[in-house]
CSV table of C-alpha atoms in Angstrom, one decimal:
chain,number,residue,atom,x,y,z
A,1146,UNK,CA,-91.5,23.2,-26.8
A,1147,UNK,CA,-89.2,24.8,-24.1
A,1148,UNK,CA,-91.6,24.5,-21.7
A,1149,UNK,CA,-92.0,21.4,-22.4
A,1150,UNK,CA,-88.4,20.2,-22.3
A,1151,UNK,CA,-87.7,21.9,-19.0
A,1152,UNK,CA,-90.5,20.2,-17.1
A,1153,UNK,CA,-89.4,17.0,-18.6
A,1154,UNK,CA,-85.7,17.8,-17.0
A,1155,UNK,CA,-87.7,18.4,-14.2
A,1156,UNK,CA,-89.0,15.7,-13.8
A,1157,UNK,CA,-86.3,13.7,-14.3
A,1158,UNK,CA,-84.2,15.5,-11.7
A,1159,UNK,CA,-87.0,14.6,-9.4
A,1160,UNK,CA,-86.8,10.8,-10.2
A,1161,UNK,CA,-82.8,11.0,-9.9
A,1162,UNK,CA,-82.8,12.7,-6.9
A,1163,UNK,CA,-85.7,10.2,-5.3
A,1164,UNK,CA,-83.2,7.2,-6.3
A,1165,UNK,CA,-80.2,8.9,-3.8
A,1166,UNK,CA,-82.4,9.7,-1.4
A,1167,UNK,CA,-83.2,6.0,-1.4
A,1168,UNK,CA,-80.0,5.3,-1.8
A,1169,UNK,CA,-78.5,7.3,1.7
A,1170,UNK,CA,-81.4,6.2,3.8
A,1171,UNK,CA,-80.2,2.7,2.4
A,1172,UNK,CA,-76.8,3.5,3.3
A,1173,UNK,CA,-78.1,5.5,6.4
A,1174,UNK,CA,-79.7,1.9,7.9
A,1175,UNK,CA,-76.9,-0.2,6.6
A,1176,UNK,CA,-74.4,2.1,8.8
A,1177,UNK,CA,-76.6,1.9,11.8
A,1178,UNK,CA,-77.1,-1.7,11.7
A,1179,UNK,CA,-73.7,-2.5,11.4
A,1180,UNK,CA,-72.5,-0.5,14.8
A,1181,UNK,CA,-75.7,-1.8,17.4
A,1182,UNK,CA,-76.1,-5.4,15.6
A,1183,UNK,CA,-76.0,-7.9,18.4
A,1184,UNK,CA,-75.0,-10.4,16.5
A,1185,UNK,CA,-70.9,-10.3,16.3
A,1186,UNK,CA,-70.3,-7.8,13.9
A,1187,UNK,CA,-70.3,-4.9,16.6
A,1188,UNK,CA,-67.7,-6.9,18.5
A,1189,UNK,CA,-65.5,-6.7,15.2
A,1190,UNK,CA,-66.6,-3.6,14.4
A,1191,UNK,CA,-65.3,-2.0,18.0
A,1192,UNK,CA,-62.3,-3.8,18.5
A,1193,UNK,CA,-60.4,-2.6,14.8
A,1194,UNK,CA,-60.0,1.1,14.4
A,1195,UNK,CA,-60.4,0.9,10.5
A,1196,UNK,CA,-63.8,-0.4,10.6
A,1197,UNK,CA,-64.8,1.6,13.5
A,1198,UNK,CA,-64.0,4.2,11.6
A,1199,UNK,CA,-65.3,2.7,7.8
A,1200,UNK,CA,-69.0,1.8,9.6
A,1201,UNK,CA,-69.2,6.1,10.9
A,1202,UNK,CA,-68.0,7.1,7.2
A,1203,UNK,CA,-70.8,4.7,5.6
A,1204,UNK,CA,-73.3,6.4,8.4
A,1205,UNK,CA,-72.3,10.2,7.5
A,1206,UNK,CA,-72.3,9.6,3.3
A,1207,UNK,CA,-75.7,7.9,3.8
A,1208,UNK,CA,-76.6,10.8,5.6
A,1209,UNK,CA,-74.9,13.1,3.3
A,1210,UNK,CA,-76.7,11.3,0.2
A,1211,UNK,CA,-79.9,11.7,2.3
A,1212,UNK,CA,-80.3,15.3,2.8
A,1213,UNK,CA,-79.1,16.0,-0.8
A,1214,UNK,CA,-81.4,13.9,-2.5
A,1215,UNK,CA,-83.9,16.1,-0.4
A,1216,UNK,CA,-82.7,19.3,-1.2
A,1217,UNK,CA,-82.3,17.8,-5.1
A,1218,UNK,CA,-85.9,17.0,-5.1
A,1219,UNK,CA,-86.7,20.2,-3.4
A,1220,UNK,CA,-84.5,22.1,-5.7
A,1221,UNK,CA,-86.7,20.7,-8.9
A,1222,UNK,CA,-89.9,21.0,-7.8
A,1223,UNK,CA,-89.4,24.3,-6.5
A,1224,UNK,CA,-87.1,25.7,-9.4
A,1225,UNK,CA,-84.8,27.4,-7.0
A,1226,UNK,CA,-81.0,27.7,-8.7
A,1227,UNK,CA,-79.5,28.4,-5.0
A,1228,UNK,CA,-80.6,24.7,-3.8
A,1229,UNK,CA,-79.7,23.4,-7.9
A,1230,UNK,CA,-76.2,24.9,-7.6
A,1231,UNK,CA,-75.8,23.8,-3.6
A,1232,UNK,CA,-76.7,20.1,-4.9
A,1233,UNK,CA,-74.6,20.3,-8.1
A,1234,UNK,CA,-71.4,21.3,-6.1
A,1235,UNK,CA,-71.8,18.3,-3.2
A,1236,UNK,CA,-73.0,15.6,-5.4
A,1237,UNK,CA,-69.6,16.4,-7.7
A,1238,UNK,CA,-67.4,16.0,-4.8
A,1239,UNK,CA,-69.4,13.0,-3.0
A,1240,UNK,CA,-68.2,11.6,-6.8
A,1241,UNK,CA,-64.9,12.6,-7.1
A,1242,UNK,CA,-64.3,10.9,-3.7
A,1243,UNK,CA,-66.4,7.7,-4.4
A,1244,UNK,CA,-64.2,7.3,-7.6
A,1245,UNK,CA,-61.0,7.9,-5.8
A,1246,UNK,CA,-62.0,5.4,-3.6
A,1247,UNK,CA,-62.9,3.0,-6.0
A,1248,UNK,CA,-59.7,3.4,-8.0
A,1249,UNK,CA,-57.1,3.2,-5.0
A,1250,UNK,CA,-59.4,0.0,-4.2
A,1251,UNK,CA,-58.5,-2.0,-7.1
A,1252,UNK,CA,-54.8,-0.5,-7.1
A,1253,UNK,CA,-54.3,-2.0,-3.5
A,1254,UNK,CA,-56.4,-4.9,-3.7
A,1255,UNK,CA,-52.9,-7.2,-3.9
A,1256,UNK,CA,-53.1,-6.6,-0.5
A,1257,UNK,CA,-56.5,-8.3,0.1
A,1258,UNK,CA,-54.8,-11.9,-0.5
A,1259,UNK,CA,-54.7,-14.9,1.0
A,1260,UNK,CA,-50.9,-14.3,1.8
A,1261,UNK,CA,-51.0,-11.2,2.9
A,1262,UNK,CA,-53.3,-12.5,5.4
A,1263,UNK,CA,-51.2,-15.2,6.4
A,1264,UNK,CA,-48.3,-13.2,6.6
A,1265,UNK,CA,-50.2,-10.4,9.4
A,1266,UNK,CA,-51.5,-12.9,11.5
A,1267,UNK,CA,-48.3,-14.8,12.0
A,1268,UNK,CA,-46.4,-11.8,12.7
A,1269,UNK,CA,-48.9,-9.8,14.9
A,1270,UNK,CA,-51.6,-12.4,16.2
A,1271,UNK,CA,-51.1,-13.1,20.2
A,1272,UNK,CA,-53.9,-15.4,20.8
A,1273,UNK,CA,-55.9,-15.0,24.0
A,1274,UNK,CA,-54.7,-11.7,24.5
A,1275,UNK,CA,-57.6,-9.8,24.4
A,1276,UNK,CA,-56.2,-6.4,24.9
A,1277,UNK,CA,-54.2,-6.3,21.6
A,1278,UNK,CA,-56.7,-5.3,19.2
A,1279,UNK,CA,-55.5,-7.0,16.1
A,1280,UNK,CA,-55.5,-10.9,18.2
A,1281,UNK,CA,-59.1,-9.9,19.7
A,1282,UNK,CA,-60.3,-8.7,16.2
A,1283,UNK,CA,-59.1,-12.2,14.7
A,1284,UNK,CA,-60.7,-13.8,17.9
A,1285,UNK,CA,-63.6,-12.5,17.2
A,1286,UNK,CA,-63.6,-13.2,13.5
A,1287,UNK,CA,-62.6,-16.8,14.0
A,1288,UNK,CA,-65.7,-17.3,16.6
A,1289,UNK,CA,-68.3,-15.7,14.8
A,1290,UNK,CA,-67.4,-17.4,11.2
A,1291,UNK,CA,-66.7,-20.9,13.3
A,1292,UNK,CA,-63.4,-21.0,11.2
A,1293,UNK,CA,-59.5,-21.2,12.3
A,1294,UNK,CA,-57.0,-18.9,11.3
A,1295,UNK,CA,-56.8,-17.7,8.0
A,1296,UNK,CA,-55.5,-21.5,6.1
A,1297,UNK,CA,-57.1,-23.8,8.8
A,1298,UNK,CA,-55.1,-24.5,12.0
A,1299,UNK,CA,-51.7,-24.7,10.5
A,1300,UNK,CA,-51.2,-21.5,10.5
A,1301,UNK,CA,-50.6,-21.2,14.3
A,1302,UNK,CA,-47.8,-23.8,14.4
A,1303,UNK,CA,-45.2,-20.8,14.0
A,1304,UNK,CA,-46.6,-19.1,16.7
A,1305,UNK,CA,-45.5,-19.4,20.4
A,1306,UNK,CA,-48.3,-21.4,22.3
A,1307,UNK,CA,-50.0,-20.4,25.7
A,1308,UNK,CA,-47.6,-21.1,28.6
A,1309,UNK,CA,-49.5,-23.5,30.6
A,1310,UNK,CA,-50.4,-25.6,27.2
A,1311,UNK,CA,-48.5,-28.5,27.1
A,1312,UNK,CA,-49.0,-29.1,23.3
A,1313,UNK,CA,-46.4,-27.8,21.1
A,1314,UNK,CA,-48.9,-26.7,18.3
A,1315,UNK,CA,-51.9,-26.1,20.4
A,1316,UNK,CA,-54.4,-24.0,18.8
A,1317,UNK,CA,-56.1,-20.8,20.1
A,1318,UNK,CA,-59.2,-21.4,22.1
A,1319,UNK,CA,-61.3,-19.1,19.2
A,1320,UNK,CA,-60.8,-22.0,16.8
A,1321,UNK,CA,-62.7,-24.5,19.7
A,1322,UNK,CA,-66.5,-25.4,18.7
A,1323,UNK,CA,-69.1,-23.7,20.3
A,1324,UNK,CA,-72.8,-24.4,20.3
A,1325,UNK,CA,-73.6,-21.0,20.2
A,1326,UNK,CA,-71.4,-18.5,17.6
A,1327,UNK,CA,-70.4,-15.6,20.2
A,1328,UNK,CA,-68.0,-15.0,22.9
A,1329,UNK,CA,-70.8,-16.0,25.3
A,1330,UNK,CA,-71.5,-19.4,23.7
A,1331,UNK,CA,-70.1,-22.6,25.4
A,1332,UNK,CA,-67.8,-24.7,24.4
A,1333,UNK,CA,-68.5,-28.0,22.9
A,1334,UNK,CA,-65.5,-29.7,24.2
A,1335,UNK,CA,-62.6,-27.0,25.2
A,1336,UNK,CA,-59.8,-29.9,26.7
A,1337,UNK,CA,-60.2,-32.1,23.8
A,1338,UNK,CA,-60.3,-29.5,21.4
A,1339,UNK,CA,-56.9,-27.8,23.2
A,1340,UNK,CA,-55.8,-31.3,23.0
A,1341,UNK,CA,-55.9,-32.0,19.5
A,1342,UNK,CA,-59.0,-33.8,18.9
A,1343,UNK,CA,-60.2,-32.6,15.3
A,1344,UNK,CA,-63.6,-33.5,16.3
A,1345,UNK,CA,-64.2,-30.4,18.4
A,1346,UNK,CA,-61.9,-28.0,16.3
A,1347,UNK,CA,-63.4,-25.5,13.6
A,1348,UNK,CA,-60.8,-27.0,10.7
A,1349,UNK,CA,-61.7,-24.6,8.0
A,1350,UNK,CA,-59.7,-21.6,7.2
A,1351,UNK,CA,-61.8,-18.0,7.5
A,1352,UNK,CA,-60.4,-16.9,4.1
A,1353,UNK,CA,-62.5,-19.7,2.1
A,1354,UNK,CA,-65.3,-19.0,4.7
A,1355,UNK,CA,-65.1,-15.8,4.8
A,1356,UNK,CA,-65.1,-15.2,0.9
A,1357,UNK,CA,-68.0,-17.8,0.6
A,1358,UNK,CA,-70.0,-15.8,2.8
A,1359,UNK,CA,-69.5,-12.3,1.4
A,1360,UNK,CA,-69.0,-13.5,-2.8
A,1361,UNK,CA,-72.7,-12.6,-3.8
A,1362,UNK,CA,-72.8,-9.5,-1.5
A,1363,UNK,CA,-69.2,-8.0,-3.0
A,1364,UNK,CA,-70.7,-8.3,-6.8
A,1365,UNK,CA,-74.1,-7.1,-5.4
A,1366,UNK,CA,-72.1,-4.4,-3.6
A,1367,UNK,CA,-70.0,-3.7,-6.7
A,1368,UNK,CA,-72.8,-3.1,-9.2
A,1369,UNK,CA,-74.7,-1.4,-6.5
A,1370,UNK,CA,-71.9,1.3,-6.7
A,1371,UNK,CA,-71.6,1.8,-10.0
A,1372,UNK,CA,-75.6,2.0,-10.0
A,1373,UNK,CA,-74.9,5.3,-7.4
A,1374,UNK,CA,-72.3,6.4,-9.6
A,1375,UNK,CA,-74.4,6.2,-12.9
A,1376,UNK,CA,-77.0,7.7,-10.9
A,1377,UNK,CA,-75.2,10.7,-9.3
A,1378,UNK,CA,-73.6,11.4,-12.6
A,1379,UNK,CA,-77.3,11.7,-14.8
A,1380,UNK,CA,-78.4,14.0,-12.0
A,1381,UNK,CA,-75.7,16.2,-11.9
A,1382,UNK,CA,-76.2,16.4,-16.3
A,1383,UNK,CA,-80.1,16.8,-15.3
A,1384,UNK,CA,-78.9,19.7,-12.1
A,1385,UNK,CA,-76.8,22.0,-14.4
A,1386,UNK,CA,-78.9,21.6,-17.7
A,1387,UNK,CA,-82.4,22.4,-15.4
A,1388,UNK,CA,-79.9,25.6,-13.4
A,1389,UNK,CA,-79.1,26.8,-17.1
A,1390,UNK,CA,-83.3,26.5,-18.0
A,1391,UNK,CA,-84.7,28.5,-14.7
A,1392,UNK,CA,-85.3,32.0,-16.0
């Protein structure tokens, strides 16, 4: 009946451990294509620090979960303790810091508002200047979305306008229409748009945008992680009990 119990836990380990291998070669691809896509997102991605640095941390804990969900399955099949206790010991910290994460996350999500927002890019945005990374990371946000600051245009009435613009409240040329969604994409109407005319302006605000875009993936992301976390915690349980088993 032993026997029988400890190839069950076995087995079990194995199936765990398959999932987060799954999981970091999920992670692994979703890291990858978030640096070399061609599509905007690397132009974001480069120009702020923060999620220069949050797309390499994605790639090296999907890497991480990727070789440990090989030695975990390795480590059952095989019965070896070494590879059981080597597993044990970096799945409990990859949790520790996931849940540390996830806590400070919803303690300083107050400063994930529509305010807060408001309040950064008045103080800090420079429009066209393209070597301050916070105004080319909103430039680039703002083209790729096809929105206009964070409200809708209003928001750049409080800040200084381009010196050869003769309009008081001119907007920034990244909230201009385009025909094609990149920096390389032309301009529908660039004078009429610097001009005023509504017609060839992106009116909406790249919070509501922004938020409509992303709302399914953040709950799909949200009960994705607790998934990993439900996951990582059953195979640590199956890890020590099958360690405690081996003869």
């Amino acid at each position: 009946m032993e026997g029988d119990c400890l190839s069950c836990m076995k087995y079990l380990m194995f199936l765990f451990n398959f999932f987060i291998f799954l999981g970091g070669a999920c992670l692994l691809g979703l890291g990858i294509w978030v640096i070399v896509d061609p599509t905007g997102f690397r132009e974001i991605v480069a120009a702020n620090p923060l999620l220069f640095t949050g797309a390499y941390i994605m790639l090296a804990m999907g890497a991480m979960l990727f070789l440990l969900g090989f030695l975990g399955c390795c480590g059952a099949i095989r019965e070896n303790k070494c590879l059981l206790l080597f597993f044990f010991m970096f799945i409990l910290l990859i949790f520790l810091a996931e849940l540390s994460a996830a806590i400070l996350a919803f303690i300083f999500r107050e400063n994930l508002t529509r305010e807060f927002f408001t309040k950064e890019l008045k103080k800090h945005y420079q429009r066209n200047n393209d070597t301050d990374v916070f105004s080319s990371t909103w430039n680039s946000v703002m083209i790729t979305f096809a929105c206009c600051g964070v409200n809708g245009p209003e928001d750049f009435e409080a800040i200084p306008h381009l010196p050869h613009s003769s309009l008081e409240k001119a907007i920034p040329e990244a909230c201009c229409q385009r025909e094609l969604q990149s920096r390389e994409g032309m301009f529908v109407n660039k004078e009429e748009c610097l001009k005023g005319n509504e017609r060839f302006q992106n009116r909406q605000g790249c919070y509501t945008v922004i938020l409509n875009s992303f709302e399914t993936y953040v709950y799909l992301a949200g009960a994705l992680a607790i998934g990993v976390l439900a996951i990582e915690l059953f195979a640590m349980i199956f890890a020590m009990c099958l360690f405690r088993g081996i003869q």
